[in-house]
Short mmCIF file of C-alpha atoms in Angstrom, two decimals:
data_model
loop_
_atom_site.label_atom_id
_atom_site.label_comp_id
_atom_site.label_asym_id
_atom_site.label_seq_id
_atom_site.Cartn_x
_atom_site.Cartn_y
_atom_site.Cartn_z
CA UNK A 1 0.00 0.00 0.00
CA UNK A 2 1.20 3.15 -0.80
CA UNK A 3 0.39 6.97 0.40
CA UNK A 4 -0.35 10.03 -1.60
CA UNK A 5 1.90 13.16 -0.10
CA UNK A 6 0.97 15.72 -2.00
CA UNK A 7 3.71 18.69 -1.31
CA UNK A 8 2.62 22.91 -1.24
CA UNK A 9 4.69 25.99 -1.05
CA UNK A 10 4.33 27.15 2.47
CA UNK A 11 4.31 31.10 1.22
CA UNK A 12 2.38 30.77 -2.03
CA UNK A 13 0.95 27.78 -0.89
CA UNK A 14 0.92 26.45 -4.38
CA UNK A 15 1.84 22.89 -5.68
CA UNK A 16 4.96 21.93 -6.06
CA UNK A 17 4.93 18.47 -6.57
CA UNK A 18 2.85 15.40 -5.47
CA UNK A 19 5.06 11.74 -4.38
CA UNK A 20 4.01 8.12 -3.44
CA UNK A 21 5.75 6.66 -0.65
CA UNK A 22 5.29 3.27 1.32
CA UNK A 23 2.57 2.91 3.93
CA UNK A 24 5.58 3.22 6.77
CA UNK A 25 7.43 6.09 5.45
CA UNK A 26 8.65 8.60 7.28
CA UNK A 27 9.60 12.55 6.62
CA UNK A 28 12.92 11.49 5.13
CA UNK A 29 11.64 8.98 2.78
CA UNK A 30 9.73 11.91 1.59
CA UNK A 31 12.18 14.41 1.07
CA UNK A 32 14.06 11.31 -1.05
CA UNK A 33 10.81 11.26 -3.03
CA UNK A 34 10.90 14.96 -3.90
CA UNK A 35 14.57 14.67 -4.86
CA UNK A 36 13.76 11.73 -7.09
CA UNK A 37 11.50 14.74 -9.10
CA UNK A 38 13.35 17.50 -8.60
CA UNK A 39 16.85 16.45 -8.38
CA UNK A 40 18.24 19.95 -6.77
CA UNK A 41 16.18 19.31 -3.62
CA UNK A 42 18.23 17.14 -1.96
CA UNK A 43 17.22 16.29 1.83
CA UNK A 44 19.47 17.98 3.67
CA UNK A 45 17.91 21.07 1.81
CA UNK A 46 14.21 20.89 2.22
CA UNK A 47 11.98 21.90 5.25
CA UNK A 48 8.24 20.34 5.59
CA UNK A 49 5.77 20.82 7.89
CA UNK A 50 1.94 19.93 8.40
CA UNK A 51 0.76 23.69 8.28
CA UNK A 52 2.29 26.41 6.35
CA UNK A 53 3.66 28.20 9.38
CA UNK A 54 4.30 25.60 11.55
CA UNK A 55 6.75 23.20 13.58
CA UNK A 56 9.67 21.96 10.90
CA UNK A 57 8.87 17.79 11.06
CA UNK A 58 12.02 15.77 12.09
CA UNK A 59 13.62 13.21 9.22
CA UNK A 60 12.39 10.53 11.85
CA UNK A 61 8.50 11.33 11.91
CA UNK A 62 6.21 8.68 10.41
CA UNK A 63 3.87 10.00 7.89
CA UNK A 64 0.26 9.14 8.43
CA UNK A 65 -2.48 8.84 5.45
CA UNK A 66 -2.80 10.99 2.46
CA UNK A 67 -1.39 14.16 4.03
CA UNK A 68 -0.64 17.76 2.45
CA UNK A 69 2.73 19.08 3.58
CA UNK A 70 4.11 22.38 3.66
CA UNK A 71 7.40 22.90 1.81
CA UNK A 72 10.36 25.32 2.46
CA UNK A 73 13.52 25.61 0.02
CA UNK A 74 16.38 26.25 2.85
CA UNK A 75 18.74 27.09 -0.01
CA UNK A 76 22.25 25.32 -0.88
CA UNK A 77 23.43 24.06 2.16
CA UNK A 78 27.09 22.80 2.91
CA UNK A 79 28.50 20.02 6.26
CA UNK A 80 28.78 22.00 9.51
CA UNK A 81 32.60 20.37 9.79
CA UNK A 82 33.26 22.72 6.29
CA UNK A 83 31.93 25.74 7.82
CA UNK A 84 33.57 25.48 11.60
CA UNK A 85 37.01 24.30 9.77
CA UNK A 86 36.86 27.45 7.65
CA UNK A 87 35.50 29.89 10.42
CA UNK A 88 38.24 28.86 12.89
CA UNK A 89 41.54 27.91 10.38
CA UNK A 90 41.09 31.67 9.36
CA UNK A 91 41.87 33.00 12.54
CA UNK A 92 44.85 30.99 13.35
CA UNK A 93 46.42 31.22 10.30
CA UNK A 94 46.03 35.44 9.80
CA UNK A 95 47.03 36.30 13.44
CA UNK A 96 49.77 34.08 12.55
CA UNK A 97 50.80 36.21 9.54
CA UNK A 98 50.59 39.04 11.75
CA UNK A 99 52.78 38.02 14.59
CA UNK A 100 55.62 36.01 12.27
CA UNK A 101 55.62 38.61 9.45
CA UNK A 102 55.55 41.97 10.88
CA UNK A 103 57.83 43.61 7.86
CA UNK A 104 54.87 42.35 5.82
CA UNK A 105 52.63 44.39 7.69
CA UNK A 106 54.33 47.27 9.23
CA UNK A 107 57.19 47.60 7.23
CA UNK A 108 59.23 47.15 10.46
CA UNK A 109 61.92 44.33 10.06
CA UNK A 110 63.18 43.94 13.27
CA UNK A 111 59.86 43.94 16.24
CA UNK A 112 61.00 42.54 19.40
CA UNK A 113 58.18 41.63 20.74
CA UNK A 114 57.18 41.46 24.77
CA UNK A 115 56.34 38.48 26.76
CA UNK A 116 52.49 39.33 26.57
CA UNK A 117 52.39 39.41 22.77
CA UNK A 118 54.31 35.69 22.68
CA UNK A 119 51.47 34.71 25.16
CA UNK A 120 49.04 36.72 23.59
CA UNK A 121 49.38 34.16 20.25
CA UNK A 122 49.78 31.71 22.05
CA UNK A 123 46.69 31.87 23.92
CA UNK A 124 44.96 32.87 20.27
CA UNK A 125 46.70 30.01 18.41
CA UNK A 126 45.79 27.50 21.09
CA UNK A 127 42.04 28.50 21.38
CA UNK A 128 41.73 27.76 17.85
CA UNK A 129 43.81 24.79 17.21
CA UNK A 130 41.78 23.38 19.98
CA UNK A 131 38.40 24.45 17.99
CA UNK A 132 39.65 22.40 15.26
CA UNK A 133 40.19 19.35 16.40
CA UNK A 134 37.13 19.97 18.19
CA UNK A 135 35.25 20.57 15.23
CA UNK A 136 37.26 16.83 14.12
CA UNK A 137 37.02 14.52 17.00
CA UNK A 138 34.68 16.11 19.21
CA UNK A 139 31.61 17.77 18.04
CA UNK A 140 28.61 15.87 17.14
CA UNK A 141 25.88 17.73 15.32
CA UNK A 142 22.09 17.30 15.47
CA UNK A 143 22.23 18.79 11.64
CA UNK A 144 23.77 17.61 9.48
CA UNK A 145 24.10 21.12 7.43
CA UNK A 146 23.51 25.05 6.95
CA UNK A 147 22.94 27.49 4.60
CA UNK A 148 26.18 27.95 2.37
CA UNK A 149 25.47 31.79 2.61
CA UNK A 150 26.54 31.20 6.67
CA UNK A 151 29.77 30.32 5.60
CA UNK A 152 30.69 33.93 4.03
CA UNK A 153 28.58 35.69 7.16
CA UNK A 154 30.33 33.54 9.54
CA UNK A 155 34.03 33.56 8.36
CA UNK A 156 33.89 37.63 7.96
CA UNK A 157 32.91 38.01 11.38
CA UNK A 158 35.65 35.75 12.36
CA UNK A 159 38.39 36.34 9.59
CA UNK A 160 37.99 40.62 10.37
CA UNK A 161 38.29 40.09 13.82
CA UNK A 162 41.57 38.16 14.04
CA UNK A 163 42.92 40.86 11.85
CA UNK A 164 42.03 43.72 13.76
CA UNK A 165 42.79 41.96 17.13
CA UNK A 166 46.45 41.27 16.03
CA UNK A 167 47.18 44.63 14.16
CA UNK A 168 47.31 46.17 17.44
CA UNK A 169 48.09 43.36 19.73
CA UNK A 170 51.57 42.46 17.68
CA UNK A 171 52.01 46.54 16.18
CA UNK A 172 55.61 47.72 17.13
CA UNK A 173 53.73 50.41 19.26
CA UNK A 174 51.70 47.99 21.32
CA UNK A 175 51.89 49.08 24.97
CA UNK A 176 51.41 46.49 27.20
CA UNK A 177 48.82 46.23 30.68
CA UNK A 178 49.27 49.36 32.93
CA UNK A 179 49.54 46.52 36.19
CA UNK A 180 52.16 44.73 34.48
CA UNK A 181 53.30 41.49 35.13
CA UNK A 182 50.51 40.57 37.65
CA UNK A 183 47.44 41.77 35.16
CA UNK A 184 49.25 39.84 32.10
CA UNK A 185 49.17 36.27 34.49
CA UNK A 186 46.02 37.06 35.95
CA UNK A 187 44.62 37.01 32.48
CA UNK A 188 46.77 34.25 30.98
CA UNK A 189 45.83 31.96 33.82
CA UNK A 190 42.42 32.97 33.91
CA UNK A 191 42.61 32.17 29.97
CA UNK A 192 43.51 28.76 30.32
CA UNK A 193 40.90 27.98 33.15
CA UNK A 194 38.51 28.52 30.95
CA UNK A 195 39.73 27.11 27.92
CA UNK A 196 39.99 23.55 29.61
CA UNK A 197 36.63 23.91 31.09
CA UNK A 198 34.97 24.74 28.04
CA UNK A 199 37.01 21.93 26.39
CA UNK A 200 35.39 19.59 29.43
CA UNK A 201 31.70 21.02 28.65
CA UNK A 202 32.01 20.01 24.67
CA UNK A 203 33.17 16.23 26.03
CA UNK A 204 30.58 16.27 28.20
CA UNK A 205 27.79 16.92 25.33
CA UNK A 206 29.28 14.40 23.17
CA UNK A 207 29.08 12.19 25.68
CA UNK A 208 25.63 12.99 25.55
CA UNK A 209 25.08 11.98 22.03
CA UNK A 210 25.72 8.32 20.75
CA UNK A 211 27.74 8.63 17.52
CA UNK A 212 25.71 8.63 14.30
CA UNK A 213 22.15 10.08 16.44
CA UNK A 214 20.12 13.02 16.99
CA UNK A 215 19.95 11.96 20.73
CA UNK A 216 19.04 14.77 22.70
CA UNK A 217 18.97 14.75 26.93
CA UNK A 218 19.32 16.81 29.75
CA UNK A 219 22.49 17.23 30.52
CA UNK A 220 24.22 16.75 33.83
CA UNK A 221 27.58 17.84 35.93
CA UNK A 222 30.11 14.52 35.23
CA UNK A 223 33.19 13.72 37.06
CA UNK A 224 34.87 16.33 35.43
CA UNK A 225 34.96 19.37 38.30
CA UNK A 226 34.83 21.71 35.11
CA UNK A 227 30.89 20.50 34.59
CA UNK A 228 29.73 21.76 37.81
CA UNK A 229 28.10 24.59 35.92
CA UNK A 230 25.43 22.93 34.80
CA UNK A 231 24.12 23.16 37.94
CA UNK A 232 23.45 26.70 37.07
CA UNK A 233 23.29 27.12 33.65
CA UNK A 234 22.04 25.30 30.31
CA UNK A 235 24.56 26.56 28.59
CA UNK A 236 28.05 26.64 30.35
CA UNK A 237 30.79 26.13 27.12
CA UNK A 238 29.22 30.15 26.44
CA UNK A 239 30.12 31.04 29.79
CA UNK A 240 33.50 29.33 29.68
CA UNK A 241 33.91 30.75 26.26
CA UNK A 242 32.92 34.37 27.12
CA UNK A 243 35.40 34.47 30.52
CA UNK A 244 38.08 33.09 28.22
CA UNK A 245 38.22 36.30 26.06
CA UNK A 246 37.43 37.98 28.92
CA UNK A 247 40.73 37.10 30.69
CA UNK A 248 42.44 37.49 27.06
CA UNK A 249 41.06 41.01 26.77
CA UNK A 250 42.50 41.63 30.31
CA UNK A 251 46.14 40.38 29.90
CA UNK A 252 46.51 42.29 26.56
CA UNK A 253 44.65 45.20 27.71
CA UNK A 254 43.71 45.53 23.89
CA UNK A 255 40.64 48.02 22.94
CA UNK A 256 40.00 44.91 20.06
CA UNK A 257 40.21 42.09 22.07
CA UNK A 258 37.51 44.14 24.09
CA UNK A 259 35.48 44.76 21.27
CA UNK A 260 35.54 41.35 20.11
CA UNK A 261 34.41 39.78 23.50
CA UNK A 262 31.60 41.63 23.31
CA UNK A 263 30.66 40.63 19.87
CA UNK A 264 30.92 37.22 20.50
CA UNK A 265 29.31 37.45 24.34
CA UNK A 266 26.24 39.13 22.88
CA UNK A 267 25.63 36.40 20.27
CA UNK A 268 26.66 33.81 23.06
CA UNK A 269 23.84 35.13 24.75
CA UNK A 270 21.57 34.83 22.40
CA UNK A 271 21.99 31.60 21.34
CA UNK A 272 22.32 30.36 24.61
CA UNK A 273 18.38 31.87 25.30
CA UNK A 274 17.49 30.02 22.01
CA UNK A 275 19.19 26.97 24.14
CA UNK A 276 17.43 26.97 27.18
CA UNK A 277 14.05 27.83 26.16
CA UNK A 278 14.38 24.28 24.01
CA UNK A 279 15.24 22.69 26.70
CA UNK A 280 12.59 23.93 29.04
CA UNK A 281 9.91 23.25 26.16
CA UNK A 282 11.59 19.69 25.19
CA UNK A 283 12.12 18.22 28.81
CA UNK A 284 9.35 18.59 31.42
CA UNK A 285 11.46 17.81 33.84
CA UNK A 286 14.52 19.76 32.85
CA UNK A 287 15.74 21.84 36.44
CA UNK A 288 13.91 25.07 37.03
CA UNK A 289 16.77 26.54 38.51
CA UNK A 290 18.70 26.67 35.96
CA UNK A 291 19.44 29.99 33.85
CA UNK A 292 20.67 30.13 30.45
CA UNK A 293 24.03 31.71 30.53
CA UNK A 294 25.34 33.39 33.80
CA UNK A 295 24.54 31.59 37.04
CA UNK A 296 21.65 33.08 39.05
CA UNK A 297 21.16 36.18 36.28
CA UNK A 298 20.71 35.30 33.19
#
């Protein structure tokens, strides 16, 4: 036995094409169906829901009876793994230019630079080595893809940022923290603490997820000391994250390094709210207590 799907446009709500699957298929045998038509919609690219405006259906959902469905071109997507190994081997590789080829830059041959610029790259070169093999080893993603278009948004924001931090943070002119040596360890220390305890938040969430799934649960402090913040917050690799560039904006005492915490704190912020109101909605028993972002604020 086989069912009817017939498939509308959820803005024009027009036809846009009308498949047969088997009597047990499910959302993703449909999309497979549509590309089988119209061989530019592959899966990865299509959105369908019941009503025109309503919840996006997961691949996984059984389809029921001769049903309309409400279709949504996404656009061209492309593998998160692409887009994070882009966004983050663009930063490591132009602060690099920066810091080993000053001539290049400043038309100054000889820089000799001060202990807080050699930790200052080293701190930025080890944040985003360690995103890499992150993005490699570590990260498993409940999609599969994203809109190519992110790529270009993504890698700007990330790519202009790394320059302008390191202009000034490697420029022959670069003064260094008014408190000296005791504001530049402060911050490096502070740096690392947070680097390995967002590292120890990312294991935790793949540990989370069995390889290959779209698992989602309620995640829980492990072993680890570092995942005591979920006691407090949905969302504590965005708090870890933010107080790393916190404590790098501190030790370099850098009016970019400022500027780009902030960026990246505010759009923390926001996705962690996205975060924890899924959560809340998903999981009826998912801890009250719990804020998104900052412990007992936010």
């Amino acid at each position: 036995m086989s069912l009817n799907v017939e498939i509308l446009h959820s803005k024009s709500l027009k036809p846009v094409v009308t498949v047969q699957v088997g009597s047990s298929a499910n959302v993703l045998d449909v999309k497979k169906a549509i590309q089988a038509q119209k061989s530019y919609l592959y899966p990865d690219r299509i959105m369908l829901r019941l009503e025109a405006t309503g919840k996006p259906l997961k691949d996984e959902e059984k389809v029921s009876g001769n049903v309309k469905l409400y279709f949504k071109d996404l656009g061209p997507q492309v593998g998160w793994t692409t887009v994070f190994l882009t966004e983050y081997a663009g930063p490591l590789v132009i602060y690099l230019i920066f810091y080993l080829r000053p001539a290049f830059i400043y038309g100054s041959r000889s820089v000799k630079y001060q202990d807080v610029t050699n930790l200052a790259c080293a701190c930025w070169v080890f944040h985003y080595a360690k995103r890499l093999l992150e993005t490699i080893f570590v990260h498993r993603f409940s999609h599969a893809t994203m809109p190519i278009r992110n790529i270009f948004k993504n890698s700007f924001y990330y790519w202009g940022f790394a320059a302008f931090v390191a202009y000034f943070n490697n420029h022959p002119l670069y003064t260094p923290a008014a408190f000296g040596s005791l504001q530049i360890y402060i911050g490096f220390f502070g740096f690392l603490f947070n680097e390995l305890g967002n590292l120890s938040i990312h294991l935790a969430l793949r540990d989370l997820r069995p390889a290959g799934s779209k698992v989602r649960k309620i995640p829980f402090p492990t072993s680890n000391p570092f995942t005591f913040l979920f006691n407090f917050v949905s969302c504590p690799n965005y708090t870890y994250e933010i107080g790393s560039w916190i404590f790098f904006s501190i030790m370099t005492q850098s009016l970019p390094a400022f500027l780009f915490t902030l960026a990246g704190g505010y759009q923390m912020v926001i996705w962690a709210l996205g975060k924890h109101r899924n959560y809340r909605r998903e999981f009826e028993k998912y801890p009250r207590g719990r804020k998104a972002i900052f412990p007992f604020l936010l």
